[in-house]
mmCIF file of C-alpha atoms (C1' of nucleotides) in Angstrom:
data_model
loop_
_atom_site.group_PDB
_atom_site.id
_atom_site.type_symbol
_atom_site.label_atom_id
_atom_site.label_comp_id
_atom_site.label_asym_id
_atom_site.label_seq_id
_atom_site.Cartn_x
_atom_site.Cartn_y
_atom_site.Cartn_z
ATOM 1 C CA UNK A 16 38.553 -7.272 52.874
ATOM 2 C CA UNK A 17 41.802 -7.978 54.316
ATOM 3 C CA UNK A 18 41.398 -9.189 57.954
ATOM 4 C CA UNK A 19 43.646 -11.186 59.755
ATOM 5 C CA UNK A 20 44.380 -14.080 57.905
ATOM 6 C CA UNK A 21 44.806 -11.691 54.861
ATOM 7 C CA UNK A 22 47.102 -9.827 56.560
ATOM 8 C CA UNK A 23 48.988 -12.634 57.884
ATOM 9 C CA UNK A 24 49.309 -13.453 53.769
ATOM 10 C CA UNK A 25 50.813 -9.949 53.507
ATOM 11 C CA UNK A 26 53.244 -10.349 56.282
ATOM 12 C CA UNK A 27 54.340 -13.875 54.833
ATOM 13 C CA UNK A 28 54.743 -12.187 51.378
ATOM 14 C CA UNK A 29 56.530 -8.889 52.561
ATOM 15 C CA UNK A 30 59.537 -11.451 55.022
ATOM 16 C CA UNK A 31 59.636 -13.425 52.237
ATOM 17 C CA UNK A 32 60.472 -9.703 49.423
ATOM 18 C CA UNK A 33 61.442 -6.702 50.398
ATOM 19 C CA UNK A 34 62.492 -7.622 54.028
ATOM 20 C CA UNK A 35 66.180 -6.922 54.597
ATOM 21 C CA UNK A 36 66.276 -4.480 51.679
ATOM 22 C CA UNK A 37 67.193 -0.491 52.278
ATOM 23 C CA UNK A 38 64.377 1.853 51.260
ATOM 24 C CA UNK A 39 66.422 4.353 48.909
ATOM 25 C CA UNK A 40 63.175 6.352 47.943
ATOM 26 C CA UNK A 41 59.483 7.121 48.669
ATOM 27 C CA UNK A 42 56.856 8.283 46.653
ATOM 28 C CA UNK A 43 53.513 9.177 47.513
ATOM 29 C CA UNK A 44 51.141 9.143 44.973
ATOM 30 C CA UNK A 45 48.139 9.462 46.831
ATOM 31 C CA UNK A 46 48.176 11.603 49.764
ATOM 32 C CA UNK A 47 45.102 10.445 50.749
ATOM 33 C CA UNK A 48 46.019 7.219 52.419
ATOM 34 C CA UNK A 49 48.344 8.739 54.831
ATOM 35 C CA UNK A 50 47.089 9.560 58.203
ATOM 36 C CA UNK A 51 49.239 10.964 61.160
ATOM 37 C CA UNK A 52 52.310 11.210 58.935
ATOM 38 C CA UNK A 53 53.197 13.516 55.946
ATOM 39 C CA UNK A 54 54.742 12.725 52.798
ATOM 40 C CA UNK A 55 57.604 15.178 53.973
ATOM 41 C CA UNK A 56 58.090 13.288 56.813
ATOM 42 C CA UNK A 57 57.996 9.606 55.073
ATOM 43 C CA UNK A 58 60.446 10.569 52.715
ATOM 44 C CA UNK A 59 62.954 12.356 55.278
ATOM 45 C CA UNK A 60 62.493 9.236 57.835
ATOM 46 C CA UNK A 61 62.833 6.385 55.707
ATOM 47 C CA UNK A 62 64.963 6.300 52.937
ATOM 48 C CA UNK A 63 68.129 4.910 53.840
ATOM 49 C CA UNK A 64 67.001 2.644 56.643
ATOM 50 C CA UNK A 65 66.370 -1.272 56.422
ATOM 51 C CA UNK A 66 62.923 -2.693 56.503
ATOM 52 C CA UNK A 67 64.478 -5.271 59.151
ATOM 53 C CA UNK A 68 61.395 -6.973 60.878
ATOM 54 C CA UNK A 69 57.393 -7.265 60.400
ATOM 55 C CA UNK A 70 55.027 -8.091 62.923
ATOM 56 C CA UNK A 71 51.196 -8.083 62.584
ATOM 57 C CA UNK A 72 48.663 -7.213 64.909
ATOM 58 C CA UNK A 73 44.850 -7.552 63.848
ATOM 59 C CA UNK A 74 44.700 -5.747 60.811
ATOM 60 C CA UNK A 75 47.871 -3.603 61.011
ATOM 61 C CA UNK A 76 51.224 -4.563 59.607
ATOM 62 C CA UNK A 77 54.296 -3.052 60.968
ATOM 63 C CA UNK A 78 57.474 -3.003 59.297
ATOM 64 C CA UNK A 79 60.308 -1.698 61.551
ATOM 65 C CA UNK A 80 63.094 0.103 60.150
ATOM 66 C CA UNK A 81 66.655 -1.015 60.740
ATOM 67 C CA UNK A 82 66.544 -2.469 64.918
ATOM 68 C CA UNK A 83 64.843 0.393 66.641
ATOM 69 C CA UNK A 84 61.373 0.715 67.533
ATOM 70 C CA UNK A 85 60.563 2.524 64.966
ATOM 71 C CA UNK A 86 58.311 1.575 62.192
ATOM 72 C CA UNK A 87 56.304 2.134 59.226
ATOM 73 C CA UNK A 88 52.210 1.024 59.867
ATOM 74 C CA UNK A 89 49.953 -0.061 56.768
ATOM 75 C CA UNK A 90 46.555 -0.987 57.263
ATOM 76 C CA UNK A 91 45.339 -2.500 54.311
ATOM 77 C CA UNK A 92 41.518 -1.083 54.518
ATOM 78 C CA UNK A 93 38.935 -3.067 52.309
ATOM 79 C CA UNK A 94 41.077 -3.585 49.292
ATOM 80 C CA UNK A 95 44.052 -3.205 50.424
ATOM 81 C CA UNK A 96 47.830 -5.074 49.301
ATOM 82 C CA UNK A 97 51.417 -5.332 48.611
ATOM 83 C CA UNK A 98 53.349 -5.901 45.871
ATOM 84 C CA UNK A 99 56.943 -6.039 45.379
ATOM 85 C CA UNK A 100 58.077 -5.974 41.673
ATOM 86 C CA UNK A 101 60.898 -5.282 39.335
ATOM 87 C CA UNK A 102 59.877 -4.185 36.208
ATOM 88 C CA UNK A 103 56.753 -1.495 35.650
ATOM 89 C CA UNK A 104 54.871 -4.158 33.701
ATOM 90 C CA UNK A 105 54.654 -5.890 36.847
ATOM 91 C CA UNK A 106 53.108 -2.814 38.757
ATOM 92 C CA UNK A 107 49.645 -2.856 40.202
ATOM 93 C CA UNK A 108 46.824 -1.007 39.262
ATOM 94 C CA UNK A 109 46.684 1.549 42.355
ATOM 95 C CA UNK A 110 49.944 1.875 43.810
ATOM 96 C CA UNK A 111 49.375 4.721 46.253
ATOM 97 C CA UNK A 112 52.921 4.379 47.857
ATOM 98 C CA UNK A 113 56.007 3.023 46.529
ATOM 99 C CA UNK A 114 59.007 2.115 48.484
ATOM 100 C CA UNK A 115 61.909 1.968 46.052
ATOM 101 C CA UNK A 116 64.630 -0.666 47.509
ATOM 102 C CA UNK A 117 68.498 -1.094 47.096
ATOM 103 C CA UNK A 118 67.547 -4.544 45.799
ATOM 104 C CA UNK A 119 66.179 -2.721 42.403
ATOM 105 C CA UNK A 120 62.290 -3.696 42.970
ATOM 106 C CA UNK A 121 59.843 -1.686 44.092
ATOM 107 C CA UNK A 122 57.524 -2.596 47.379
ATOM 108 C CA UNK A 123 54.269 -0.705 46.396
ATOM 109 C CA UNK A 124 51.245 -0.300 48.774
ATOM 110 C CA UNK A 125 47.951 -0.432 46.497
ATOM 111 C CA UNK A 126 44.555 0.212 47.720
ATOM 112 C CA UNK A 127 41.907 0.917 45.352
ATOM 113 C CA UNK A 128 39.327 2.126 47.048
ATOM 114 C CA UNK A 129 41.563 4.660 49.043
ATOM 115 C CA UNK A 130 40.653 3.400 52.886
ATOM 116 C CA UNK A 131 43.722 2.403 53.406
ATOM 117 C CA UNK A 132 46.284 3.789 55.443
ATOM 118 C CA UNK A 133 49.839 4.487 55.812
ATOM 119 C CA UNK A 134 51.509 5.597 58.964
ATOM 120 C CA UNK A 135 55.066 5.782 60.597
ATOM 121 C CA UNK A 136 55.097 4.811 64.514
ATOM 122 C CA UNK A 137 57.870 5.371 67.563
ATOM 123 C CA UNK A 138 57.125 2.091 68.793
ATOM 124 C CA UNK A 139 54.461 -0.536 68.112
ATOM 125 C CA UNK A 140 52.968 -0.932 71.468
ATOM 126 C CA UNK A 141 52.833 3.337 72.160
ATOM 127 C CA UNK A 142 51.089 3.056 68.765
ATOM 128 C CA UNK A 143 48.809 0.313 69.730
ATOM 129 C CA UNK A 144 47.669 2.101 72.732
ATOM 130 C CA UNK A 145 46.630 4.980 70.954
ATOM 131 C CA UNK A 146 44.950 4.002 68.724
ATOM 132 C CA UNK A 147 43.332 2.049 71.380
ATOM 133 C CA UNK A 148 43.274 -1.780 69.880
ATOM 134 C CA UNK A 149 42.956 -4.721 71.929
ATOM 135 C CA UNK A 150 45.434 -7.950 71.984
ATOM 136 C CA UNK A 151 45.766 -9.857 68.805
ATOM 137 C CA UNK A 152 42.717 -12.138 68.341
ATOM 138 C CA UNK A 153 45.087 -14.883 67.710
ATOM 139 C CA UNK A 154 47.338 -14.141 70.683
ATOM 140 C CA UNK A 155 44.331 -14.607 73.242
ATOM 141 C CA UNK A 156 44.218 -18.015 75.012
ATOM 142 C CA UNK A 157 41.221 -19.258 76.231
ATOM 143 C CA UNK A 158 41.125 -17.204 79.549
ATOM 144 C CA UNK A 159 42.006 -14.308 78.087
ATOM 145 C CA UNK A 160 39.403 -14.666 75.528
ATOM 146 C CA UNK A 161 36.641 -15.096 77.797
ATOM 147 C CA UNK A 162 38.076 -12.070 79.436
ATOM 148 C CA UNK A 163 37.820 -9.610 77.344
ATOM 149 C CA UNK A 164 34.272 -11.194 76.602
ATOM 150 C CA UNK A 165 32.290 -11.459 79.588
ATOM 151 C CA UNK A 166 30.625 -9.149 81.075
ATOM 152 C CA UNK A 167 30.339 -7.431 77.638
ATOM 153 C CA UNK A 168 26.618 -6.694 75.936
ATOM 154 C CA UNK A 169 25.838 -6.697 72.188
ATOM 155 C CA UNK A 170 25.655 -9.278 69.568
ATOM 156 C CA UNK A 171 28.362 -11.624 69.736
ATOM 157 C CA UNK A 172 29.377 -10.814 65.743
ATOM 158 C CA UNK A 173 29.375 -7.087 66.457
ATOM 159 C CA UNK A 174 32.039 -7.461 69.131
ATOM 160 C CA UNK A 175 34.111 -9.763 67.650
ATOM 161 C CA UNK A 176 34.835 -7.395 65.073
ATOM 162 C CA UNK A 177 35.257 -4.626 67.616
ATOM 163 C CA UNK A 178 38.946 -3.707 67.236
ATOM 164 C CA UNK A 179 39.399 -2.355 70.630
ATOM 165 C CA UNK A 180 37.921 -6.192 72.087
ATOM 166 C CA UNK A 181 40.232 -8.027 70.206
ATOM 167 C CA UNK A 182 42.262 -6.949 66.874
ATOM 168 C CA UNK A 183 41.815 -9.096 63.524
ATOM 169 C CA UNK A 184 38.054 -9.857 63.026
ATOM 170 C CA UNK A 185 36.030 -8.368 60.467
ATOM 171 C CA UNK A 186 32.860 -8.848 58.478
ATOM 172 C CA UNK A 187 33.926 -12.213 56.522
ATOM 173 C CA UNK A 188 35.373 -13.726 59.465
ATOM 174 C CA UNK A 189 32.937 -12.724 62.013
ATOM 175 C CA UNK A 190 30.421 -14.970 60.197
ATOM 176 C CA UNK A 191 32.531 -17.961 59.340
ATOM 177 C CA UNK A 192 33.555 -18.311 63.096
ATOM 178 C CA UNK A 193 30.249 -18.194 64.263
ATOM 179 C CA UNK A 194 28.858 -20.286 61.491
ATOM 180 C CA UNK A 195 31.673 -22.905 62.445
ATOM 181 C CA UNK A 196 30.393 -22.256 66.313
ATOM 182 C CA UNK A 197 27.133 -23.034 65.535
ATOM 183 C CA UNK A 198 25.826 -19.511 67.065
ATOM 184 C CA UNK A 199 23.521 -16.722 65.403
ATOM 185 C CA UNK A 200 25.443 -13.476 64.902
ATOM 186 C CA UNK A 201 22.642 -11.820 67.004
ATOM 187 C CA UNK A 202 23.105 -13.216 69.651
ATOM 188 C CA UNK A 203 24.018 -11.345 72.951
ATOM 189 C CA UNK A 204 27.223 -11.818 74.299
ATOM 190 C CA UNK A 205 25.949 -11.886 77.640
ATOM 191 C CA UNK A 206 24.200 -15.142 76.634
ATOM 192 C CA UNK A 207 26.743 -17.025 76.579
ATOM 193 C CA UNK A 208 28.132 -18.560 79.495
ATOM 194 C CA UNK A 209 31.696 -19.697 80.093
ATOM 195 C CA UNK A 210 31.906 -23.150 78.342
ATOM 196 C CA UNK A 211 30.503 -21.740 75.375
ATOM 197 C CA UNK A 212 32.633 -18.742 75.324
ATOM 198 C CA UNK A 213 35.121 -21.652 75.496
ATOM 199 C CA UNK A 214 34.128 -23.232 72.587
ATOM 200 C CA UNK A 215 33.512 -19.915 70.993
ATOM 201 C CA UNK A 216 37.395 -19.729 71.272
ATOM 202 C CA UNK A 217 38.401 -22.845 70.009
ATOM 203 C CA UNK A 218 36.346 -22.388 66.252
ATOM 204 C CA UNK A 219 38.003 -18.930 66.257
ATOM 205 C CA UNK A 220 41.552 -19.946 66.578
ATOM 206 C CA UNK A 221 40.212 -22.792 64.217
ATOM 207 C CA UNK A 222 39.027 -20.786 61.937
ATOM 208 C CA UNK A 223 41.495 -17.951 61.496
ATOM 209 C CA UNK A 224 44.627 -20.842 61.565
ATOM 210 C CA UNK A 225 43.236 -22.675 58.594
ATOM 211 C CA UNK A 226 42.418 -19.665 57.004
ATOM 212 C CA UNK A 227 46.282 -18.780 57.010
ATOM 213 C CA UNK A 228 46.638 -21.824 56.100
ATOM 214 C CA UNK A 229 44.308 -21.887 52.917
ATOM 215 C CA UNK A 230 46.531 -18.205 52.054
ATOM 216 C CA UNK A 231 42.901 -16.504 53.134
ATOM 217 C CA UNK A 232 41.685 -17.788 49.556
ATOM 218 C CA UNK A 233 38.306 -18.292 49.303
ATOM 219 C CA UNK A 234 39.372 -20.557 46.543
ATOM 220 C CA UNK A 235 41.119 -22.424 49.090
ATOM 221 C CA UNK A 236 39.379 -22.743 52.156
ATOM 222 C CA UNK A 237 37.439 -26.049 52.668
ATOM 223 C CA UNK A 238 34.413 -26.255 50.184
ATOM 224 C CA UNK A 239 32.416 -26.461 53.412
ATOM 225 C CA UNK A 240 32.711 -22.855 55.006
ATOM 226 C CA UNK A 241 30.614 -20.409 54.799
ATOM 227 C CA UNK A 242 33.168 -18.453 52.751
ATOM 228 C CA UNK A 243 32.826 -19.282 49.282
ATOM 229 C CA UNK A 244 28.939 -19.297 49.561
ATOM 230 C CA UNK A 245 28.755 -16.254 50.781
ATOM 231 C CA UNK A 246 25.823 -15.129 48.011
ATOM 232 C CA UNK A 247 22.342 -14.205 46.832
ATOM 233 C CA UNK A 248 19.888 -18.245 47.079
ATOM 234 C CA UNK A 249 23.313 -20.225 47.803
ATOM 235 C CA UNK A 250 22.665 -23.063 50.056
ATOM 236 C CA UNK A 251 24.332 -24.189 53.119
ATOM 237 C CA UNK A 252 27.267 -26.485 52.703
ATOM 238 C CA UNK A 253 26.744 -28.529 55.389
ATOM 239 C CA UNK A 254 22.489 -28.851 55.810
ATOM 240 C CA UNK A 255 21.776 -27.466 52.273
ATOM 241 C CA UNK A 256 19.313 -24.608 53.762
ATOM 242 C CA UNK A 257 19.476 -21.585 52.047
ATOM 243 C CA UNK A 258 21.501 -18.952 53.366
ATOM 244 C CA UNK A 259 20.421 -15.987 55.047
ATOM 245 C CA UNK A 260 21.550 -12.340 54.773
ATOM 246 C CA UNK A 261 20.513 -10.416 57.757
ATOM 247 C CA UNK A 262 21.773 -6.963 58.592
ATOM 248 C CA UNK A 263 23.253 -6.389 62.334
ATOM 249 C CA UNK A 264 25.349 -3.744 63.681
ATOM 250 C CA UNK A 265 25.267 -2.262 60.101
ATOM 251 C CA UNK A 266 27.061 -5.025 58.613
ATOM 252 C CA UNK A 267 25.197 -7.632 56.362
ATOM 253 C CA UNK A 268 25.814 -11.100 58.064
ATOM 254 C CA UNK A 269 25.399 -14.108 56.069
ATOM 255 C CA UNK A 270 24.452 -17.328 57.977
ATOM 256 C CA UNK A 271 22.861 -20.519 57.723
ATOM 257 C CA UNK A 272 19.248 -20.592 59.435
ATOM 258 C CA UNK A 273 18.975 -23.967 60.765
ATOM 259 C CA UNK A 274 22.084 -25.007 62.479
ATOM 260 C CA UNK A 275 22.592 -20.862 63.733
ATOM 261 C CA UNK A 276 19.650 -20.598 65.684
ATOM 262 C CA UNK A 277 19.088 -17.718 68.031
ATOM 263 C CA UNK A 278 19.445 -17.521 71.612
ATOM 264 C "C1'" DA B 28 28.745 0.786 77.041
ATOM 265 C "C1'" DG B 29 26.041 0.034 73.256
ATOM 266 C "C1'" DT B 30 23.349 1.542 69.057
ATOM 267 C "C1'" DA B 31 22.326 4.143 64.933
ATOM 268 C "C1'" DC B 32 23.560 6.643 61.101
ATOM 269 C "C1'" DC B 33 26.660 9.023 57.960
ATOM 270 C "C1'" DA B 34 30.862 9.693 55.435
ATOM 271 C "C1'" DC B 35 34.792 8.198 52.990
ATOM 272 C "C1'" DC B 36 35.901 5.759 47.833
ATOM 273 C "C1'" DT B 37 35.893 2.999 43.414
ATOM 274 C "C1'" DG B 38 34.240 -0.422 40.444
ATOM 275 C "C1'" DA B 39 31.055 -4.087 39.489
ATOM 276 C "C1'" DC B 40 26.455 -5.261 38.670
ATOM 277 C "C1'" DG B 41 21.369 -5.173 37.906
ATOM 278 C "C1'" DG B 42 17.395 -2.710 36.187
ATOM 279 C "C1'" DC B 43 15.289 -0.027 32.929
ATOM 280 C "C1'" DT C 19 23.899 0.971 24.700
ATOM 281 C "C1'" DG C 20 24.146 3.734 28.497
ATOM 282 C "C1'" DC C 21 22.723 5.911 32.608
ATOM 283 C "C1'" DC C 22 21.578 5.364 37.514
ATOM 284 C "C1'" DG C 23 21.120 3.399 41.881
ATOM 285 C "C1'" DT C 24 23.012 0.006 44.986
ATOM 286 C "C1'" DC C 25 26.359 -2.535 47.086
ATOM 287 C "C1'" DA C 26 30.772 -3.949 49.177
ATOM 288 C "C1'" DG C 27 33.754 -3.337 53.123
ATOM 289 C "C1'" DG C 28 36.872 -1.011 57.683
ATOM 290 C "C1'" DT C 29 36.840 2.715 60.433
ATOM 291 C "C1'" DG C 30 35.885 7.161 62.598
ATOM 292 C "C1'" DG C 31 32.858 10.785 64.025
ATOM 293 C "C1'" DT C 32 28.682 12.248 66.188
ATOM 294 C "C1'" DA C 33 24.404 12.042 68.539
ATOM 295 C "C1'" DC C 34 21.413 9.556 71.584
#
DNA sequence: AGTACCACCTGACGGC
DNA sequence: TGCCGTCAGGTGGTAC
């Protein structure tokens, strides 16, 4: 479930690997995960060209070759990673691309479940627009937050993890940031009003900096989020009610009934 | 603009 | 033991 914090791990673990090494081969083992580039193309662009810089946005990692613009894109679907590794003993369980560096390791992509993707972009923000995502949801300050929130419908967990809003939320972090606001996932955005849009802002940056912090672990994160409770008759960590599983948008939402109350 | 539903995919888990 | 259904989760397409 790699969301932002997740991906933030990634980046942190790809500058501090395979950054400044040359690519001297691709292979593609699984086709599958590559959309809007061919393996043809992957292994004619970027062999032979640094992987000089990363930069996240949401969910997307981009790793720029050499100083241009231009980059490769991985979007680490639900199960989603990297690994960088020497020795084939060391390799992951589904690499589905594997960049083979001057440095003699090997920077795979894995992704079990296949929803992954791989991609190769002109330019991050051409690629951006395209694709149509919205600023980074840890880039927004408060104005800008409650801009691209007001005058918006829907329940407030549905369009935080609307890409195209703002780029980073998903499922897991949807519910810990409005478990830490204090808010029912079902409730309408138009509810709100400013100063709790506000506040709304504040647990999100919260949330998603300690996350980053804990290395998105739910091992790590403070015993009292949401996050490692997130099961079948486990109890609130803060008010000890049992925890709720409702369905909204399509997504099951976990919550804690008595201190998220609807509005 | 928002909602609903389906599809994609693998592996873990519960029920029988 | 082993088969089967269900679930997880991000996203994209389509229809309303």
């Amino acid at each position: 479930m790699p969301e932002l914090p997740d991906v933030e791990v990634f980046k942190r673990y790809l500058d501090r690997t395979a950054l400044h090494a040359t690519v001297r081969e691709v292979t593609v083992h699984t086709p599958k995960v590559l959309h809007g580039v061919s393996a043809a193309t992957l292994r004619q662009r970027v062999p032979g060209h640094e992987l000089a810089w990363s930069r996240r946005h949401g969910k997307l990692l981009f790793v720029g070759l050499d100083h241009g613009p231009e980059a490769l894109v991985l979007h680490f679907g639900m199960t989603g990673f990297l690994k960088y590794y020497a020795s084939d003993e060391d390799a992951p369980d589904h690499p589905r691309v594997e960049f083979r560096l001057d440095d003699g390791h090997i920077l795979a992509f894995d992704c079990q479940r296949m929803f992954g993707e791989v991609d190769l972009a002109d330019d991050v923000e051409g690629y951006l627009q395209a694709r149509a995502i919205g600023p980074d949801a840890l880039s927004l300050d408060e104005d800008g937050f409650v801009d691209r929130l007001q005058g918006r419908r829907g329940a407030i967990k549905t369009t935080l993890m609307k890409q195209g809003v703002m780029a980073g939320i998903g499922n897991v972090y949807s519910d810990e940031i409005l478990f830490h606001a204090h808010l029912h996932p079902d409730t309408d955005v138009a509810f709100l009003d400013e100063s709790e849009l506000r506040k709304l802002h504040r647990r999100m940056r919260h949330v998603l900096e300690r996350a980053i912090e804990a290395k998105a672990d739910p091992g790590e994160v403070p015993r009292t989020w949401l996050l490692p409770h997130r099961r079948q008759g486990a109890t609130c960590p803060r008010c000890g009610a049992v925890l709720e599983r409702k369905k909204i948008g399509q997504r099951h939402a976990w919550l804690c009934p008595s201190h998220q109350s609807k509005k």
